[in-house]
Amino acid sequence: MKLLVTGGAGFIGSNYVHHHLENHPDDQIVVLDKMTYAGRLENLEGLPEDRCSMVEADICDRETARQTVEGCDTIVNFAAESHVDRSIEAPGEFITTDVFGTYVLLEAARDAGIRHLQISTDEVYGSIEKGSFTESSPIDPSSPYSASKAGGDMIVSAFNHTYGADSLIVRASNNYGPNQHPEKLIPLVVLNALHGDPIPVYGNGLQVRNWLFVRDFCSAIDVVLEKGEAGQVYNVGGPDEKTNIEVVKTILEMAGQDESLITHVEDRLGHDLRYSLGSEKTKGLGWEAQVSFEEGIERTVNWYRDNPEWWGALRSGEYREYYEKQYGTKLG
Ligand code: NAD
Ligand code: DAU
């Protein structure tokens, strides 16, 4: 197989490229990535050059999408603006990439007659107080990010329904692990803890997320690609639910830091309280998460501790500006 992996230089996309090539020695991958602030060539280091190539481009560019898809058997679309806080500040790019970009890839896949797998999120279902979402739960997104992802999913469904497209959707809960940008909670807490910096906790910190180790998500994607049916949605939820404050305290303890670093700051606008994703349908294809939160968080903290060259440059560039704007006054 030859896969086109869009957004493959980001967090989950790059983990997926490594995972897939390790487990499919005869496959090839073309990565197409716009290299926004979230895309990093470092994430693709160590890949076999004869089986992996890179095209720097925007998924919204129809001509490049059409050309790049030639000779590929499948598109796996990770490309997106992915951070909720940035979507609250500036929603426009989210709608362009996550909705229009998805449409462009669907057209390219349809013209080439190939499978398209859309990587989506549990956030499209909104927040749930008790129980877990299933694939038939209604779509009820809360943020500009989740609304743009829901828009992408709706276009996928319309292509299935109208044109009989060979397209599927996987919706995952919160991923964590190596290569994740420090704008997201877990790497932000790990790096701040390692530096002895204050840890910004939104509101009371009692929001619940359903944590999934990134390599477990990668194995679910391969199972769905191989055994999933066109037109279907597959949920991939992590094995553990934790409040944000529990996550923060666990990391502080692992980093040998005091809880006095915890700084409660103004809450995120429209903050979803709890996500919980039932994955029975995906488990029915033979997938099961292998990594508990306890194991995954230890692997993650160790990875950040052991790879200062990965985050050193990041912390001083665009991210520093973003961080000052997002947290400067809040953290005093
Ligand atoms: P990320 O922000 O780390 O990476 C996104 C990648 O997409 C980057 O490499 C970026 O350069 C690229 N990109 C952005 N706009 C592009 C465009 N117009 N054209 C081409 N490339 C573009 O994101 P992530 O956390 O790895 O998430 C990947 C996918 O998984 C997204 O679709 C996201 O919605 C979904 N998802 C993420 C999580 C999570 O917890 N991180 C959970 C569920 C679903
Ligand atoms: O649920 C899947 C989603 O998970 C993905 O679709 C998104 O792409 C991904 O970014 C993630 O969204 P969240 O908003 O849940 O992740 P984030 O890491 O931004 O925040 C996790 C929780 O931690 C959330 O309740 C907000 C809180 N938080 C976050 C940051 C960055 C804080 O309390 N302080 C912070 O500084």
Coordinates of C-alpha atoms in Angstrom, one line a residue, residues 2-21 27-36 38-45 47-59 64-65 67-70 72 74-79 105:
K2 CA 1.0 3.6 -0.6
L3 CA -0.6 6.0 1.9
L4 CA -1.0 9.8 1.6
V5 CA -0.8 11.0 5.2
T6 CA -1.9 14.7 5.5
G7 CA -0.8 16.5 8.6
G8 CA 1.9 13.8 9.1
A9 CA 4.5 16.3 10.6
G10 CA 2.2 17.0 13.6
F11 CA 1.8 15.2 16.8
I12 CA -0.5 12.2 16.0
G13 CA 0.3 12.2 12.3
S14 CA 4.0 11.7 12.9
N15 CA 3.5 9.0 15.5
Y16 CA 1.2 7.3 13.0
V17 CA 3.8 7.5 10.2
H18 CA 6.4 5.8 12.4
H19 CA 4.0 3.3 13.7
H20 CA 2.6 2.3 10.3
L21 CA 6.0 2.0 8.6
D27 CA 4.2 0.0 2.6
Q28 CA 5.2 3.5 1.5
I29 CA 4.0 6.9 2.8
V30 CA 3.8 10.3 1.3
V31 CA 3.4 13.0 4.0
L32 CA 1.6 16.2 2.8
D33 CA 1.9 19.0 5.4
K34 CA 1.6 22.8 5.3
M35 CA 4.2 23.0 8.1
T36 CA 2.2 25.4 10.3
A38 CA 2.5 22.7 14.7
G39 CA 4.3 20.8 11.9
R40 CA 7.9 19.8 12.7
L41 CA 10.4 18.0 10.5
E42 CA 12.1 16.7 13.7
N43 CA 9.0 14.5 14.1
L44 CA 9.8 12.6 10.9
E45 CA 13.5 11.9 11.7
L47 CA 12.2 7.2 8.9
P48 CA 13.4 5.0 6.0
E49 CA 14.0 7.5 3.1
D50 CA 13.1 4.9 0.4
R51 CA 9.6 4.5 1.9
C52 CA 8.7 7.9 3.1
S53 CA 8.6 11.3 1.2
M54 CA 7.4 14.7 2.1
V55 CA 5.4 17.3 0.2
E56 CA 5.1 20.7 1.8
A57 CA 1.7 22.0 0.8
D58 CA -1.8 23.1 2.0
I59 CA -4.6 20.5 1.8
T64 CA -1.5 19.8 -5.4
A65 CA -3.9 17.5 -3.6
Q67 CA -1.3 15.5 -8.1
T68 CA -0.1 14.1 -4.8
V69 CA -2.8 11.6 -4.5
E70 CA -1.8 10.0 -7.8
C72 CA -1.7 6.3 -3.6
T74 CA -5.5 5.6 0.7
I75 CA -5.6 9.1 2.3
V76 CA -5.4 9.4 6.1
N77 CA -6.3 13.0 6.9
F78 CA -4.8 14.3 10.2
A79 CA -4.3 17.8 8.8
L105 CA -9.2 15.8 0.0

